[in-house]
């Protein structure tokens, strides 16, 4: 009998009822779950286990979820979904800027969370697969003035220095590079990368672009690689 590796998902939430409920839904879908009610125990798990996705609550009793997300992003690039009772845009932008891939506000529908988990896992698997290039007729690698990005290897370098990109960040950069010379609207970029309908006042793209520029050590006011066309979108010339 062939052994199929179970997908490992971390859930961290000090609201036991929510953590337990999410665990039930995840296990029912066949995932292996590592559940914790505090960040300290979760970090020990992150060091030991080869995880595939993390679901983090923002408000935790020891280390807040944003800090936990930052700790994870220092060494790992699997998808992170943030959960929070707060609805302010700034909280969402903070989480996305620190490397989160998605964001859900409590209370939420567990079925919607499961759908988002599957979407993130599909994207993560696709962009980390050695066969990813077989899915579309796109080029395997792109070079633009010192920026080298490889879709087959899921690697990116800028002036010879590796850029540690999350799956979402890689997808954004690849889409912009593959659209070289074209101004890509925020709506188009969001719908192409996230596969969801874009709504007005959505700051998700802006937050991820800011994070990409930070990793590239780009000046915020005069970026050299990803340029903003105000009122339209973004471009790589």
Coordinates of C-alpha atoms in Angstrom, one line a residue:
X1 CA 0.0 0.0 0.0
X2 CA 1.3 3.4 -0.9
X3 CA 1.9 5.8 2.0
X4 CA 0.4 9.2 1.2
X5 CA 1.9 12.0 3.2
X6 CA -0.8 13.9 5.2
X7 CA -0.9 17.6 4.9
X8 CA 0.1 19.2 8.2
X9 CA -1.7 22.3 9.4
X10 CA -1.0 24.4 12.5
X11 CA -3.9 26.1 14.3
X12 CA -3.1 28.6 17.1
X13 CA -6.0 30.2 19.0
X14 CA -6.5 30.8 22.7
X15 CA -10.3 30.6 22.2
X16 CA -10.6 26.8 22.8
X17 CA -14.0 26.5 21.3
X18 CA -12.8 28.0 18.0
X19 CA -9.6 26.1 17.9
X20 CA -11.4 22.8 18.6
X21 CA -14.1 23.5 16.0
X22 CA -11.5 24.3 13.3
X23 CA -9.6 21.2 14.3
X24 CA -12.7 19.1 13.7
X25 CA -13.3 20.5 10.2
X26 CA -9.6 20.1 9.3
X27 CA -9.5 16.5 10.5
X28 CA -12.7 15.7 8.7
X29 CA -11.0 16.9 5.4
X30 CA -8.1 14.5 6.1
X31 CA -5.5 17.0 7.4
X32 CA -3.1 16.3 10.2
X33 CA -3.6 19.0 12.8
X34 CA -1.3 20.5 15.4
X35 CA -3.4 22.6 17.8
X36 CA -2.1 25.0 20.4
X37 CA -3.7 27.7 22.6
X38 CA -0.5 29.8 22.9
X39 CA 2.3 31.0 20.7
X40 CA 5.2 29.5 22.8
X41 CA 4.1 25.9 22.3
X42 CA 3.3 26.6 18.7
X43 CA 6.8 27.9 18.0
X44 CA 8.2 24.6 19.4
X45 CA 6.0 22.7 16.9
X46 CA 7.1 25.0 14.0
X47 CA 10.7 24.0 14.8
X48 CA 10.0 20.3 14.8
X49 CA 7.3 19.7 12.2
X50 CA 7.4 20.0 8.5
X51 CA 4.2 22.1 8.2
X52 CA 2.2 22.9 5.1
X53 CA 0.0 25.8 6.4
X54 CA -0.6 27.8 9.6
X55 CA -3.8 29.4 11.0
X56 CA -3.0 32.0 13.6
X57 CA -5.2 34.0 15.9
X58 CA -4.0 37.6 16.3
X59 CA -4.8 37.9 20.0
X60 CA -2.8 35.3 22.0
X61 CA -2.0 35.2 25.7
X62 CA 1.8 35.3 25.3
X63 CA 3.0 36.4 21.9
X64 CA 0.6 38.1 19.6
X65 CA -0.2 36.5 16.3
X66 CA 1.6 39.2 14.2
X67 CA 4.8 38.4 16.1
X68 CA 4.2 34.7 15.7
X69 CA 3.7 35.2 11.9
X70 CA 7.0 37.1 11.7
X71 CA 8.9 34.4 13.6
X72 CA 7.5 31.7 11.2
X73 CA 8.4 33.8 8.1
X74 CA 12.0 34.0 9.2
X75 CA 12.5 30.4 8.1
X76 CA 9.3 29.1 6.4
X77 CA 7.3 30.1 3.4
X78 CA 4.1 28.0 3.7
X79 CA 0.8 29.8 3.7
X80 CA -0.4 31.7 6.8
X81 CA -4.0 32.6 7.4
X82 CA -4.6 35.2 10.2
X83 CA -7.8 35.1 12.4
X84 CA -8.9 38.1 14.3
X85 CA -11.9 39.7 16.0
X86 CA -10.7 43.1 14.8
X87 CA -12.0 44.7 11.6
X88 CA -9.7 47.7 11.1
X89 CA -7.9 47.8 7.8
X90 CA -4.7 48.6 9.6
X91 CA -4.7 45.3 11.4
X92 CA -5.2 43.5 8.1
X93 CA -2.4 45.4 6.4
X94 CA -0.1 44.7 9.4
X95 CA -0.7 41.0 9.1
X96 CA -0.2 40.9 5.3
X97 CA 2.9 43.1 5.5
X98 CA 4.5 40.6 8.0
X99 CA 4.0 37.8 5.5
X100 CA 0.4 36.5 6.0
X101 CA -1.3 35.2 2.9
X102 CA -4.9 35.6 3.9
X103 CA -7.0 37.1 6.6
X104 CA -10.4 36.2 8.2
X105 CA -12.4 38.2 10.7
X106 CA -14.3 36.5 13.5
X107 CA -17.0 35.3 13.6
X108 CA -16.4 33.3 10.4
X109 CA -18.1 30.4 8.6
X110 CA -15.9 27.3 9.1
X111 CA -16.7 26.2 5.6
X112 CA -15.3 29.4 4.2
X113 CA -12.2 28.9 6.2
X114 CA -11.8 25.4 4.8
X115 CA -12.3 26.8 1.2
X116 CA -9.5 29.3 1.9
X117 CA -7.2 26.6 3.3
X118 CA -7.7 24.6 0.1
X119 CA -7.1 27.6 -2.1
X120 CA -3.8 28.5 -0.3
X121 CA -2.6 24.9 -0.4
X122 CA -3.3 24.6 -4.1
X123 CA -1.3 27.7 -4.8
X124 CA 1.5 26.6 -2.5
X125 CA 1.7 23.2 -4.1
X126 CA 1.5 24.6 -7.6
X127 CA 4.3 27.1 -7.2
X128 CA 6.6 24.6 -5.4
X129 CA 6.1 21.8 -7.9
X130 CA 8.9 21.0 -10.3
X131 CA 6.2 20.4 -12.9
X132 CA 4.6 23.8 -12.5
X133 CA 5.8 25.0 -15.9
X134 CA 3.9 22.2 -17.6
X135 CA 0.6 23.7 -16.6
X136 CA 0.8 26.8 -18.9
X137 CA 2.8 27.9 -21.9
X138 CA 4.5 30.7 -19.9
X139 CA 8.3 31.0 -19.9
X140 CA 10.1 29.0 -17.2
X141 CA 12.4 31.9 -16.2
X142 CA 12.5 35.6 -16.6
X143 CA 15.4 38.1 -16.4
X144 CA 14.8 41.8 -16.0
X145 CA 17.7 44.1 -15.2
X146 CA 19.2 42.0 -12.4
X147 CA 16.0 40.4 -11.3
X148 CA 15.9 36.7 -12.1
X149 CA 12.8 34.6 -11.3
X150 CA 12.3 30.9 -12.0
X151 CA 8.9 29.4 -11.9
X152 CA 10.1 25.8 -12.1
X153 CA 12.4 26.2 -9.1
X154 CA 10.2 28.8 -7.3
X155 CA 13.3 30.9 -6.8
X156 CA 14.0 34.6 -7.2
X157 CA 17.2 36.6 -7.0
X158 CA 17.9 40.3 -7.3
X159 CA 21.4 41.3 -8.3
X160 CA 22.6 37.8 -7.3
X161 CA 21.0 37.9 -3.9
X162 CA 18.2 35.4 -3.1
X163 CA 14.8 36.9 -2.2
X164 CA 12.9 34.7 0.3
X165 CA 9.4 35.1 -1.1
X166 CA 6.1 33.6 0.2
X167 CA 3.9 31.8 -2.4
X168 CA 1.7 34.9 -2.7
X169 CA 4.7 37.3 -3.1
X170 CA 6.2 35.0 -5.7
X171 CA 2.9 34.8 -7.6
X172 CA 2.6 38.6 -7.6
X173 CA 6.1 39.1 -8.8
X174 CA 5.8 36.4 -11.5
X175 CA 2.6 37.9 -12.8
X176 CA 4.2 41.4 -13.0
X177 CA 7.4 40.1 -14.6
X178 CA 5.3 38.1 -17.1
X179 CA 3.4 41.3 -17.9
X180 CA 6.6 43.3 -18.4
X181 CA 6.0 46.7 -19.9
X182 CA 2.3 46.5 -19.1
X183 CA 0.5 48.4 -16.3
X184 CA -1.4 45.8 -14.3
X185 CA -4.4 47.1 -12.4
X186 CA -4.8 46.2 -8.8
X187 CA -8.1 44.5 -9.6
X188 CA -6.4 42.3 -12.3
X189 CA -3.5 41.4 -10.1
X190 CA -5.8 40.4 -7.2
X191 CA -8.1 38.3 -9.3
X192 CA -5.2 36.6 -11.1
X193 CA -3.2 35.8 -7.9
X194 CA -6.0 35.2 -5.3
X195 CA -8.6 33.8 -7.8
X196 CA -11.3 35.8 -6.1
X197 CA -13.5 38.8 -7.1
X198 CA -11.9 42.2 -6.3
X199 CA -13.9 44.6 -4.2
X200 CA -13.3 48.3 -3.7
X201 CA -11.1 49.5 -0.9
X202 CA -9.2 46.2 -0.9
X203 CA -5.7 47.0 0.4
X204 CA -4.4 43.4 0.1
X205 CA -2.4 44.0 -3.1
X206 CA -0.9 47.3 -1.7
X207 CA 0.2 45.5 1.4
X208 CA 1.9 42.7 -0.5
X209 CA 3.6 45.1 -2.9
X210 CA 5.0 47.1 0.1
X211 CA 6.3 43.8 1.5
X212 CA 8.0 42.9 -1.8
X213 CA 9.6 46.3 -2.1
X214 CA 10.9 46.0 1.5
X215 CA 12.5 42.6 0.6
X216 CA 14.0 44.2 -2.5
X217 CA 15.3 47.1 -0.3
X218 CA 13.5 49.4 -2.7
X219 CA 13.0 53.1 -1.7
X220 CA 9.3 53.6 -1.0
X221 CA 9.1 56.9 -2.9
X222 CA 11.2 56.0 -5.9
X223 CA 11.2 52.2 -6.4
X224 CA 13.4 50.9 -9.3
X225 CA 11.7 47.6 -10.0
X226 CA 8.0 47.6 -9.2
X227 CA 6.7 51.0 -10.1
X228 CA 3.3 52.5 -9.2
X229 CA 1.2 54.1 -11.8
X230 CA -1.1 56.1 -9.6
X231 CA -4.8 55.5 -10.1
X232 CA -4.1 52.5 -12.4
X233 CA -1.9 49.8 -10.9
X234 CA 1.7 48.5 -11.0
X235 CA 4.3 47.8 -13.6
X236 CA 7.8 46.4 -14.2
X237 CA 9.3 48.1 -17.2

